Coordinates of C-alpha atoms and ligand atoms in Angstrom, one line a residue:
X1 CA 82.3 95.2 110.6
X2 CA 81.4 98.2 112.7
X3 CA 83.3 98.9 115.8
X4 CA 81.2 99.1 118.8
X5 CA 82.1 99.1 122.6
X6 CA 78.8 98.5 124.3
X7 CA 78.6 98.1 128.1
X8 CA 77.7 94.6 129.4
X9 CA 77.8 93.2 132.8
X10 CA 80.2 90.4 131.7
X11 CA 82.7 92.9 130.5
X12 CA 82.7 94.8 133.8
X13 CA 82.9 91.6 135.9
X14 CA 85.8 90.0 137.6
X15 CA 85.7 86.2 137.4
X16 CA 87.4 83.8 139.9
X17 CA 88.1 80.3 139.1
X18 CA 87.4 78.0 142.0
X19 CA 88.9 74.6 141.3
X20 CA 86.4 72.6 143.4
X21 CA 88.7 69.7 144.3
X22 CA 91.2 71.9 146.0
X23 CA 89.4 74.9 147.4
X24 CA 87.7 73.8 150.6
X25 CA 86.7 70.4 151.9
X26 CA 83.6 70.6 154.2
X27 CA 83.2 66.8 155.2
X28 CA 86.9 66.1 155.8
X29 CA 87.3 63.3 153.2
X30 CA 90.3 65.2 151.9
X31 CA 88.4 66.4 148.7
X32 CA 87.2 69.9 148.1
X33 CA 83.4 70.2 147.6
X34 CA 80.4 72.4 147.0
X35 CA 79.5 73.0 150.6
X36 CA 83.2 74.0 151.1
X37 CA 82.8 76.7 148.4
X38 CA 79.5 77.8 150.2
X39 CA 81.5 78.2 153.5
X40 CA 83.9 80.6 151.6
X41 CA 81.5 83.0 149.9
X42 CA 82.2 85.8 152.3
X43 CA 85.9 85.5 151.3
X44 CA 85.1 85.8 147.6
X45 CA 82.7 88.6 148.3
X46 CA 85.2 90.6 150.3
X47 CA 87.7 90.0 147.5
X48 CA 85.3 91.7 145.3
X49 CA 84.7 89.2 142.6
X50 CA 81.5 89.1 140.6
X51 CA 81.3 85.7 139.1
X52 CA 82.7 82.3 140.1
X53 CA 83.8 79.9 137.4
X54 CA 83.4 76.4 138.5
X55 CA 85.1 73.6 136.5
X56 CA 83.2 70.4 136.0
X57 CA 81.5 68.8 139.1
X58 CA 79.5 66.4 137.0
X59 CA 79.8 62.7 137.6
X60 CA 83.1 61.6 136.2
X61 CA 85.7 58.8 136.7
X62 CA 88.3 61.6 136.9
X63 CA 90.6 60.5 134.3
X64 CA 91.0 64.3 133.7
X65 CA 89.3 65.4 136.9
X66 CA 85.9 66.2 135.8
X67 CA 86.7 66.9 132.0
X68 CA 85.5 63.4 131.3
X69 CA 81.8 63.5 132.0
X70 CA 79.6 60.4 132.4
X71 CA 76.3 62.3 133.1
X72 CA 75.6 65.9 132.0
X73 CA 72.8 66.2 134.3
X74 CA 74.2 65.3 137.7
X75 CA 76.6 66.2 140.4
X76 CA 79.6 64.0 141.3
X77 CA 78.9 62.8 144.9
X78 CA 82.5 63.6 145.8
X79 CA 81.4 67.3 145.4
X80 CA 78.0 67.2 147.1
X81 CA 74.5 67.0 145.9
X82 CA 72.2 68.8 143.4
X83 CA 70.7 70.6 146.5
X84 CA 74.2 71.7 147.4
X85 CA 74.6 73.1 144.0
X86 CA 71.3 74.8 144.0
X87 CA 72.0 76.4 147.3
X88 CA 75.5 77.6 146.0
X89 CA 73.8 79.3 143.0
X90 CA 71.1 80.7 145.4
X91 CA 73.4 82.1 147.8
X92 CA 75.6 83.6 145.1
X93 CA 72.6 85.3 143.6
X94 CA 71.6 86.7 147.0
X95 CA 74.9 88.3 147.1
X96 CA 74.6 89.7 143.5
X97 CA 77.1 87.3 142.4
X98 CA 77.0 84.8 139.5
X99 CA 78.3 81.4 138.4
X100 CA 79.3 79.9 135.2
X101 CA 80.3 76.3 134.8
X102 CA 82.4 74.4 132.3
X103 CA 80.6 73.1 129.3
X104 CA 82.7 70.1 128.0
X105 CA 81.3 69.4 124.6
X106 CA 84.2 68.2 122.4
X107 CA 84.3 64.8 124.3
X108 CA 82.7 62.7 127.0
X109 CA 84.0 60.0 129.2
X110 CA 84.4 56.5 127.6
X111 CA 82.2 55.5 130.6
X112 CA 79.4 57.7 129.3
X113 CA 76.3 55.7 128.3
X114 CA 76.5 57.0 124.7
X115 CA 79.9 55.8 124.3
X116 CA 79.2 52.4 125.9
X117 CA 76.5 52.1 123.3
X118 CA 78.7 53.4 120.6
X119 CA 81.4 51.0 121.1
X120 CA 79.1 48.0 121.6
X121 CA 78.7 47.3 117.8
X122 CA 79.2 48.9 114.4
X123 CA 75.4 49.4 113.9
X124 CA 74.4 50.8 117.3
X125 CA 72.4 53.9 116.9
X126 CA 75.0 55.8 118.9
X127 CA 77.9 54.6 116.9
X128 CA 77.9 57.9 115.0
X129 CA 78.0 60.0 118.1
X130 CA 81.8 59.5 118.0
X131 CA 84.4 59.1 115.3
X132 CA 85.1 55.5 114.3
X133 CA 87.4 54.6 111.4
X134 CA 89.0 51.4 110.1
X135 CA 92.6 50.7 110.8
X136 CA 95.3 51.8 108.2
X137 CA 96.3 48.9 105.7
X138 CA 99.1 48.1 108.2
X139 CA 96.6 47.8 111.0
X140 CA 97.9 50.9 112.8
X141 CA 95.9 54.0 113.4
X142 CA 93.9 55.7 110.6
X143 CA 96.3 58.7 110.4
X144 CA 99.2 60.2 112.2
X145 CA 97.4 62.8 114.3
X146 CA 98.7 63.2 117.9
X147 CA 96.5 64.1 120.8
X148 CA 97.1 67.0 123.3
X149 CA 98.8 64.4 125.5
X150 CA 101.3 63.5 122.8
X151 CA 100.2 59.9 121.9
X152 CA 98.1 58.9 118.8
X153 CA 94.9 60.5 118.6
X154 CA 93.3 57.2 117.8
X155 CA 92.7 54.2 119.9
X156 CA 91.9 50.7 118.8
X157 CA 88.8 49.2 120.2
X158 CA 89.2 45.5 120.1
X159 CA 85.5 44.7 120.3
X160 CA 84.6 46.1 116.8
X161 CA 88.1 46.3 115.4
X162 CA 88.0 50.1 114.6
X163 CA 89.6 53.1 116.1
X164 CA 88.1 56.0 117.7
X165 CA 89.2 59.5 118.0
X166 CA 90.4 61.3 121.3
X167 CA 92.0 64.7 121.1
X168 CA 92.6 64.3 124.9
X169 CA 93.1 61.1 126.9
X170 CA 92.1 57.7 125.8
X171 CA 89.2 57.9 128.1
X172 CA 87.8 61.1 126.4
X173 CA 86.5 60.1 123.1
X174 CA 85.6 63.0 120.8
X175 CA 81.9 63.7 120.0
X176 CA 80.9 63.9 116.5
X177 CA 79.3 67.3 116.2
X178 CA 78.4 66.8 112.6
X179 CA 75.7 64.4 113.8
X180 CA 72.6 66.6 114.4
X181 CA 71.4 64.3 117.2
X182 CA 74.7 65.0 119.2
X183 CA 74.0 68.7 118.8
X184 CA 70.4 68.3 119.9
X185 CA 71.4 66.3 123.0
X186 CA 74.1 68.8 123.9
X187 CA 71.7 71.7 123.6
X188 CA 69.3 69.9 126.0
X189 CA 72.2 69.5 128.5
X190 CA 73.2 73.2 128.3
X191 CA 69.5 74.2 128.8
X192 CA 69.2 72.0 131.9
X193 CA 71.5 74.2 133.9
X194 CA 70.4 77.4 132.5
X195 CA 66.8 76.7 133.4
X196 CA 67.8 76.4 136.9
X197 CA 69.3 79.8 136.8
X198 CA 72.9 79.4 135.9
X199 CA 74.5 82.5 134.5
X200 CA 76.6 81.1 131.6
X201 CA 79.3 78.7 130.5
X202 CA 83.0 78.6 129.9
X203 CA 83.0 76.3 126.8
X204 CA 85.8 73.8 127.0
X205 CA 88.0 73.4 123.9
X206 CA 85.2 75.1 121.8
X207 CA 87.1 75.6 118.7
X208 CA 87.9 72.0 118.3
X209 CA 84.4 70.7 117.7
X210 CA 84.3 70.9 114.0
X211 CA 86.9 68.8 112.3
X212 CA 88.1 68.0 108.8
X213 CA 86.5 64.5 108.7
X214 CA 88.6 63.4 105.7
X215 CA 91.3 63.2 108.3
X216 CA 94.2 64.2 106.1
X217 CA 97.6 63.2 107.3
X218 CA 99.4 65.8 109.7
X219 CA 102.3 67.4 108.0
X220 CA 103.8 69.3 111.0
X221 CA 105.1 66.0 112.5
X222 CA 107.9 67.5 114.5
X223 CA 105.2 68.9 116.9
X224 CA 104.7 66.4 119.7
X225 CA 101.3 67.4 121.1
X226 CA 98.2 68.1 118.8
X227 CA 100.3 68.1 115.6
X228 CA 97.4 68.3 113.2
X229 CA 95.5 71.3 114.8
X230 CA 94.8 73.0 111.4
X231 CA 92.6 70.1 110.7
X232 CA 90.4 70.3 113.8
X233 CA 90.7 73.8 115.3
X234 CA 88.4 76.3 113.8
X235 CA 87.1 73.7 111.5
X236 CA 84.7 73.9 108.4
X237 CA 81.5 74.1 110.5
X238 CA 82.5 75.8 113.7
X239 CA 80.7 79.0 113.2
X240 CA 77.5 77.2 112.0
X241 CA 77.5 75.1 115.2
X242 CA 78.2 78.1 117.5
X243 CA 75.5 80.2 115.8
X244 CA 73.2 77.3 116.1
X245 CA 74.0 77.1 119.8
X246 CA 73.4 80.7 120.2
X247 CA 69.9 80.7 118.5
X248 CA 68.8 77.4 120.0
X249 CA 70.1 78.0 123.5
X250 CA 72.1 81.0 124.6
X251 CA 69.8 83.7 123.1
X252 CA 67.0 82.6 125.3
X253 CA 68.7 83.5 128.6
X254 CA 70.5 86.5 130.2
X255 CA 73.8 84.8 130.3
X256 CA 77.2 84.9 128.8
X257 CA 79.6 82.5 127.3
X258 CA 83.3 82.3 127.1
X259 CA 85.2 80.1 124.7
X260 CA 88.4 78.3 125.5
X261 CA 89.9 78.5 122.2
X262 CA 93.6 77.9 121.6
X263 CA 95.4 78.5 118.4
X264 CA 93.3 81.3 117.2
X265 CA 94.0 84.3 115.0
X266 CA 92.6 87.7 116.0
X267 CA 90.4 87.6 112.9
X268 CA 89.0 84.3 114.1
X269 CA 88.5 85.9 117.6
X270 CA 86.5 88.6 115.9
X271 CA 84.4 86.0 114.2
X272 CA 83.6 84.2 117.3
X273 CA 82.8 87.2 119.4
X274 CA 81.5 90.1 117.4
X275 CA 78.1 90.7 118.7
X276 CA 76.5 90.9 115.3
X277 CA 77.6 87.4 114.6
X278 CA 75.7 85.9 117.4
X279 CA 78.3 83.3 118.5
X280 CA 80.2 83.6 121.7
X281 CA 80.6 86.6 124.1
X282 CA 84.3 86.2 124.6
X283 CA 87.2 84.1 123.9
X284 CA 90.0 83.5 126.4
X285 CA 93.4 85.0 125.8
X286 CA 95.5 81.9 126.3
X287 CA 98.5 82.8 124.3
X288 CA 100.3 84.6 127.1
X289 CA 100.0 81.6 129.4
X290 CA 102.0 79.5 126.9
X291 CA 104.9 82.0 126.5
X292 CA 107.4 79.7 128.1
X293 CA 106.3 76.5 126.2
X294 CA 108.4 75.3 123.3
X295 CA 105.9 75.1 120.4
X296 CA 107.2 71.8 119.3
X297 CA 106.9 70.2 122.8
X298 CA 105.0 72.1 125.5
X299 CA 107.0 70.3 128.1
X300 CA 110.3 71.8 127.1
X301 CA 110.7 75.3 128.3
X302 CA 111.7 78.2 126.0
X303 CA 113.0 81.5 127.2
X304 CA 110.7 84.4 126.6
X305 CA 111.4 88.1 126.6
X306 CA 109.1 91.1 127.4
X307 CA 108.8 92.1 123.8
X308 CA 106.9 88.9 123.0
X309 CA 104.5 89.5 125.9
X310 CA 104.0 93.1 124.7
X311 CA 103.2 91.9 121.2
X312 CA 100.7 89.3 122.4
X313 CA 99.0 91.8 124.7
X314 CA 98.9 94.6 122.0
X315 CA 97.3 92.2 119.6
X316 CA 94.5 91.3 122.0
X317 CA 94.0 94.8 123.5
X318 CA 94.5 97.0 120.4
X319 CA 93.4 94.9 117.4
X320 CA 90.3 93.6 118.9
X321 CA 89.0 97.0 120.1
X322 CA 85.4 97.3 119.5
X323 CA 85.1 94.2 117.4
X324 CA 85.1 91.5 120.0
X325 CA 85.8 90.7 123.5
X326 CA 88.2 88.5 125.5
X327 CA 88.9 87.1 128.9
X328 CA 92.3 88.0 130.2
X329 CA 93.7 84.8 131.5
X330 CA 97.1 84.3 132.7
X331 CA 96.6 81.2 134.8
X332 CA 94.3 78.4 135.6
X333 CA 94.1 74.7 136.9
X334 CA 96.1 73.7 133.7
X335 CA 99.2 75.8 134.1
X336 CA 102.1 76.3 136.5
X337 CA 101.5 79.1 139.1
X338 CA 101.4 82.6 137.7
X339 CA 104.2 83.8 139.9
X340 CA 106.2 80.8 138.9
X341 CA 106.1 81.3 135.1
X342 CA 105.6 85.1 134.7
X343 CA 107.1 86.3 137.9
X344 CA 109.4 85.1 140.5
X345 CA 108.5 82.6 143.0
X346 CA 111.5 83.0 145.2
X347 CA 113.0 86.2 146.3
X348 CA 110.6 88.5 144.7
X349 CA 107.4 86.5 145.1
X350 CA 105.4 89.0 146.9
X351 CA 106.5 91.9 144.5
X352 CA 106.1 90.0 141.4
X353 CA 102.6 88.6 142.5
X354 CA 101.4 92.2 143.0
X355 CA 102.8 93.3 139.7
X356 CA 101.1 90.4 138.0
X357 CA 97.8 91.3 139.8
X358 CA 98.1 95.0 138.7
X359 CA 98.9 93.9 135.1
X360 CA 96.0 91.6 134.8
X361 CA 93.5 94.0 136.4
X362 CA 94.4 97.1 134.5
X363 CA 94.1 95.5 131.0
X364 CA 91.0 95.4 129.0
X365 CA 89.1 92.1 128.9
X366 CA 87.2 90.3 131.6
X367 CA 89.9 89.0 134.1
X368 CA 89.9 85.5 135.2
X369 CA 91.8 85.2 138.5
X370 CA 92.9 81.6 139.4
X371 CA 92.3 80.6 143.1
X372 CA 95.4 81.2 145.2
X373 CA 97.0 83.7 142.8
X374 CA 95.6 86.5 145.0
X375 CA 97.8 85.3 147.8
X376 CA 100.8 84.5 145.6
X377 CA 100.7 80.7 145.9
X378 CA 103.5 78.9 144.2
X379 CA 104.2 75.7 142.4
X380 CA 104.0 72.4 144.2
X381 CA 107.1 71.2 146.0
X382 CA 106.3 67.4 146.3
X383 CA 106.6 66.3 142.6
X384 CA 109.6 64.2 143.0
X385 CA 108.9 61.2 140.9
X386 CA 106.1 60.5 138.3
X387 CA 104.1 58.7 141.1
X388 CA 103.7 62.0 142.8
X389 CA 101.9 63.4 139.7
X390 CA 98.2 62.8 139.4
X391 CA 97.4 64.5 136.1
X392 CA 97.2 62.5 132.9
X393 CA 98.9 64.8 130.5
X394 CA 102.2 64.7 132.4
X395 CA 101.9 60.9 133.0
X396 CA 101.3 60.1 129.4
X397 CA 104.3 62.3 128.3
X398 CA 106.4 60.5 130.8
X399 CA 105.4 57.2 129.6
X400 CA 106.1 58.2 125.9
X401 CA 109.4 59.7 126.7
X402 CA 110.8 57.1 128.8
X403 CA 109.5 54.1 126.8
X404 CA 109.1 55.1 123.1
X405 CA 111.9 57.6 123.0
X406 CA 114.0 55.8 125.8
X407 CA 114.7 59.1 127.5
X408 CA 116.3 59.3 130.9
X409 CA 113.5 59.4 133.5
X410 CA 115.0 62.1 135.5
X411 CA 115.6 64.3 132.6
X412 CA 111.9 63.9 131.7
X413 CA 111.0 64.8 135.4
X414 CA 112.9 68.0 135.1
X415 CA 110.7 69.1 132.4
X416 CA 107.6 67.9 134.2
X417 CA 108.2 69.3 137.6
X418 CA 107.7 73.0 136.8
X419 CA 105.0 72.5 134.4
X420 CA 102.7 69.7 135.5
X421 CA 99.1 70.7 136.1
X422 CA 99.5 69.6 139.7
X423 CA 101.3 72.7 140.4
X424 CA 98.2 74.7 140.3
X425 CA 96.1 72.1 142.0
X426 CA 97.5 72.0 145.5
X427 CA 95.0 72.8 148.1
X428 CA 94.2 76.3 148.8
X429 CA 96.1 77.8 151.6
X430 CA 93.7 79.2 154.2
X431 CA 95.9 79.2 157.2
X432 CA 99.1 77.7 158.6
X433 CA 97.6 74.7 160.2
X434 CA 98.6 71.1 159.3
X435 CA 96.4 71.0 156.2
X436 CA 96.1 74.8 155.7
X437 CA 92.5 74.5 156.9
X438 CA 91.7 73.1 153.5
X439 CA 90.7 70.0 155.3
X440 CA 91.1 68.4 158.6
X441 CA 92.2 65.1 156.9
X442 CA 95.0 64.3 154.6
X443 CA 94.0 66.0 151.3
X444 CA 93.9 64.3 148.0
X445 CA 96.9 66.3 147.1
X446 CA 99.8 67.4 149.3
X447 CA 99.6 70.8 150.7
X448 CA 102.5 73.0 150.0
X449 CA 104.5 73.3 153.1
X450 CA 104.9 77.0 152.4
X451 CA 101.4 77.4 153.9
X452 CA 103.4 78.3 156.9
X453 CA 103.9 81.8 155.6
X454 CA 101.7 81.9 152.4
X455 CA 98.1 81.8 153.5
X456 CA 94.9 83.8 153.6
X457 CA 94.7 84.3 157.3
X458 CA 98.2 86.0 157.3
X459 CA 97.3 88.4 154.6
X460 CA 93.8 89.2 155.3
X461 CA 94.3 92.2 157.7
X462 CA 97.8 93.2 156.4
X463 CA 97.4 96.4 154.5
X464 CA 100.5 95.6 152.5
X465 CA 99.6 92.1 151.4
X466 CA 99.1 90.7 147.9
X467 CA 95.5 90.0 148.9
X468 CA 94.9 93.5 149.9
X469 CA 96.5 94.7 146.6
X470 CA 94.0 92.4 144.8
X471 CA 91.1 93.8 146.7
X472 CA 92.1 97.4 146.1
X473 CA 92.6 96.6 142.4
X474 CA 89.2 95.0 141.9
X475 CA 87.5 97.9 143.7
X476 CA 89.3 100.4 141.6
X477 CA 88.8 98.6 138.3
X478 CA 84.9 98.3 139.0
X479 CA 84.7 102.1 139.2
X480 CA 86.8 103.0 136.2
X481 CA 85.3 103.1 132.6
X482 CA 88.8 103.6 131.4
X483 CA 90.2 100.5 132.9
X484 CA 87.2 98.5 131.7
X485 CA 86.7 99.9 128.3
X486 CA 89.4 102.5 127.5
X487 CA 91.8 102.5 124.7
X488 CA 95.2 100.7 125.3
X489 CA 98.6 102.1 124.2
X490 CA 101.8 100.7 125.0
X491 CA 104.5 103.3 125.8
X492 CA 108.3 102.9 125.8
X493 CA 107.6 99.7 124.0
X494 CA 111.3 99.3 123.1
X495 CA 112.2 98.9 126.9
X496 CA 113.1 95.3 127.8
X497 CA 112.3 95.4 131.5
X498 CA 109.5 98.0 131.8
X499 CA 106.0 97.2 130.6
X500 CA 104.1 100.5 130.6
X501 CA 100.8 101.4 129.0
X502 CA 97.9 104.0 129.1
X503 CA 94.3 103.4 129.3
X504 CA 92.0 106.2 128.1
X505 CA 88.3 106.7 128.0
X506 CA 86.9 110.2 127.3
X507 CA 88.4 112.3 130.1
X508 CA 89.6 109.5 132.3
X509 CA 93.2 108.5 131.8
X510 CA 95.5 106.0 133.4
X511 CA 99.2 105.1 133.2
X512 CA 100.5 101.9 134.4
X513 CA 104.1 101.3 134.8
X514 CA 105.5 97.8 135.6
X515 CA 109.1 96.7 136.1
X516 CA 108.6 93.2 134.6
X517 CA 111.9 92.0 135.8
X518 CA 114.1 90.7 138.6
X519 CA 116.5 93.6 138.3
X520 CA 116.3 97.3 138.9
X521 CA 115.1 99.2 135.9
X522 CA 115.9 102.8 135.0
X523 CA 112.7 104.7 134.4
X524 CA 113.0 107.8 132.2
X525 CA 109.5 108.8 130.9
X526 CA 109.1 110.4 127.5
X527 CA 108.6 114.2 127.7
X528 CA 105.0 114.3 126.5
X529 CA 104.1 111.9 129.3
X530 CA 105.9 113.9 131.9
X531 CA 103.8 117.1 130.9
X532 CA 100.7 115.1 131.4
X533 CA 101.6 113.4 134.6
X534 CA 101.8 116.7 136.4
X535 CA 98.0 116.7 137.3
X536 CA 97.9 113.0 138.1
X537 CA 97.6 111.1 141.3
X538 CA 99.5 107.9 142.2
X539 CA 96.6 105.6 143.0
X540 CA 98.5 102.3 143.7
X541 CA 102.1 101.2 144.0
X542 CA 104.1 98.2 145.2
X543 CA 106.9 99.8 147.0
X544 CA 105.4 102.3 149.4
X545 CA 107.6 105.5 150.0
X546 CA 110.2 104.3 147.4
X547 CA 107.4 104.2 144.7
X548 CA 106.1 107.7 145.7
X549 CA 109.8 108.9 145.5
X550 CA 110.2 107.4 142.1
X551 CA 106.8 109.0 141.0
X552 CA 108.1 112.4 142.2
X553 CA 111.2 112.1 140.3
X554 CA 109.6 111.0 137.1
X555 CA 107.4 114.0 137.2
X556 CA 110.3 116.3 137.8
X557 CA 112.1 114.8 134.8
X558 CA 114.6 113.1 137.0
X559 CA 115.6 109.6 136.1
X560 CA 114.7 107.1 138.8
X561 CA 115.4 103.4 139.5
X562 CA 112.5 101.0 139.7
X563 CA 113.2 98.1 142.1
X564 CA 112.5 94.6 140.8
X565 CA 108.8 94.2 139.9
X566 CA 108.1 97.7 141.2
X567 CA 104.9 98.9 139.8
X568 CA 103.0 102.3 139.7
X569 CA 99.4 103.1 138.8
X570 CA 98.7 106.8 138.0
X571 CA 95.2 108.1 137.4
X572 CA 94.1 111.5 135.9
X573 CA 97.0 112.6 134.0
X574 CA 96.0 115.3 131.6
X575 CA 94.8 115.0 128.0
X576 CA 97.3 115.7 125.4
X577 CA 96.7 118.7 123.3
X578 CA 96.7 117.3 119.9
Ligands
LIG601 C1 90.5 72.3 128.9 C2 90.6 72.2 130.5 C3 91.5 71.0 130.9 C4 91.1 69.8 130.2 C5 90.9 69.8 128.6 C6 90.1 68.7 128.1 O1 91.6 72.8 128.4 O2 90.9 73.3 131.1 O3 91.6 70.8 132.2 O4 91.9 68.8 130.4 O5 90.2 71.1 128.5 O6 88.8 68.7 128.4
LIG602 CA1 84.9 66.7 150.7

């Protein structure tokens, strides 16, 4: 297909994920809410973000904190009212900002009226809204698929003696998208919010909605979680359903759509996002955020090296050029904190947080910043036993490992502590007061005691803070066609500490140098780059005078030592005579 790089607002925007439960509590019940978000719009605007992404605020029993919906047309009273929601959208629009919400279409809550009907009898008219199958001859589940949580993907419902399918938790039965009524009902729910002016959707688990309904047995049985993904990711009708969604719904609005799609090849991303195919506008690059997960069991950590990261980035940056679009996504509410897994949350927290900000905001692709990363928030420190963990994925894993596999609970906790989703869900740290000004009451999840020194108030007016760095970066990015659209080329790709790349668009050129390590790194630029650097300007750096010295040394062909996580951003180096 033809390569095109057409400007679009959603390519030029910076998106910020507000995790509603943990952002700001307005009525002091300990739970973040929509009026809380409203009270922080100045903060978000000053930061320079264009679009907020709001994870589910629909009514939900919160088995998966909102990703288990009981009513696609309402607001969970914990978060406020429909009027609050409308006001939020209105005030964002007044500020020329936009909002997208999660569209959770792969499953509903088991408390959704459709599922209640569906499970009530085998011939209920909603039976076929979900996947029901008879037990295997031995009475066990219809096949050996495992869910994302690691247990069987099938759950027996005593009432009708059949199993239903759940890719996620037991309380999240999968919808049957092969049923045209499901598709029609979901299209209607999508229009409901768009008709009220919403600006788009982040579509949850989008590439799971078409499945091989012959349900063949999984062969990759050594994999704990989602062992059979080849049968339900990027499935037989996926493109048909997305194109239908586009023609029926999305094409009628000035909006954009982002797909959360894991386990995709670049060829698949092109199919999902090439404009001529009329499916989605972008797919999120999730791969990098999984770099420290053992592919057989995500709770086990694997070591990673910079070459792996360079390969992932090159794939999405180079191979997708002009043929599709992606969101650059390094952390969210499902992952450990950005500094914790890609940087250093101890001694070099500040330095590595800045470097990671530079990294994310100088790549092509719409950046998704997760709340708190802009001040270098760290993993939670209160996850001592499993009772301290609120999220279902970790809890199900713990049960499985300690009961079915008889593992030592402390060994299992050692894996869970650095990885549980709770790490990203501790309340936003606004100041150093008792509850970090998230709330005046004890919050639903413990505030990290490091709010004493990691908080917005402390960084707001500090010219050297992580927050200030993010503000500058967002500002710079907005004005640079090269950073938004330019070609990406990795340089010194063999280096195992330094991640360096150029971004070029017509006569605008950038060079980004990141020491992606905890140790000093020797910087010796290749000669052709030195020649080009002479006319350039050091726009941004992490280590003040030291970085300026490094820049001077580099230009005058002297080797220089980068400090841990030291990073430099140059603009305007001259075009190579080719
Ligand atoms: C997405 C969400 C996650 C949720 C899952 C199931 O991955 O980010 O929080 O648990 O989908 O809906
Ligand atoms: Ca509240």
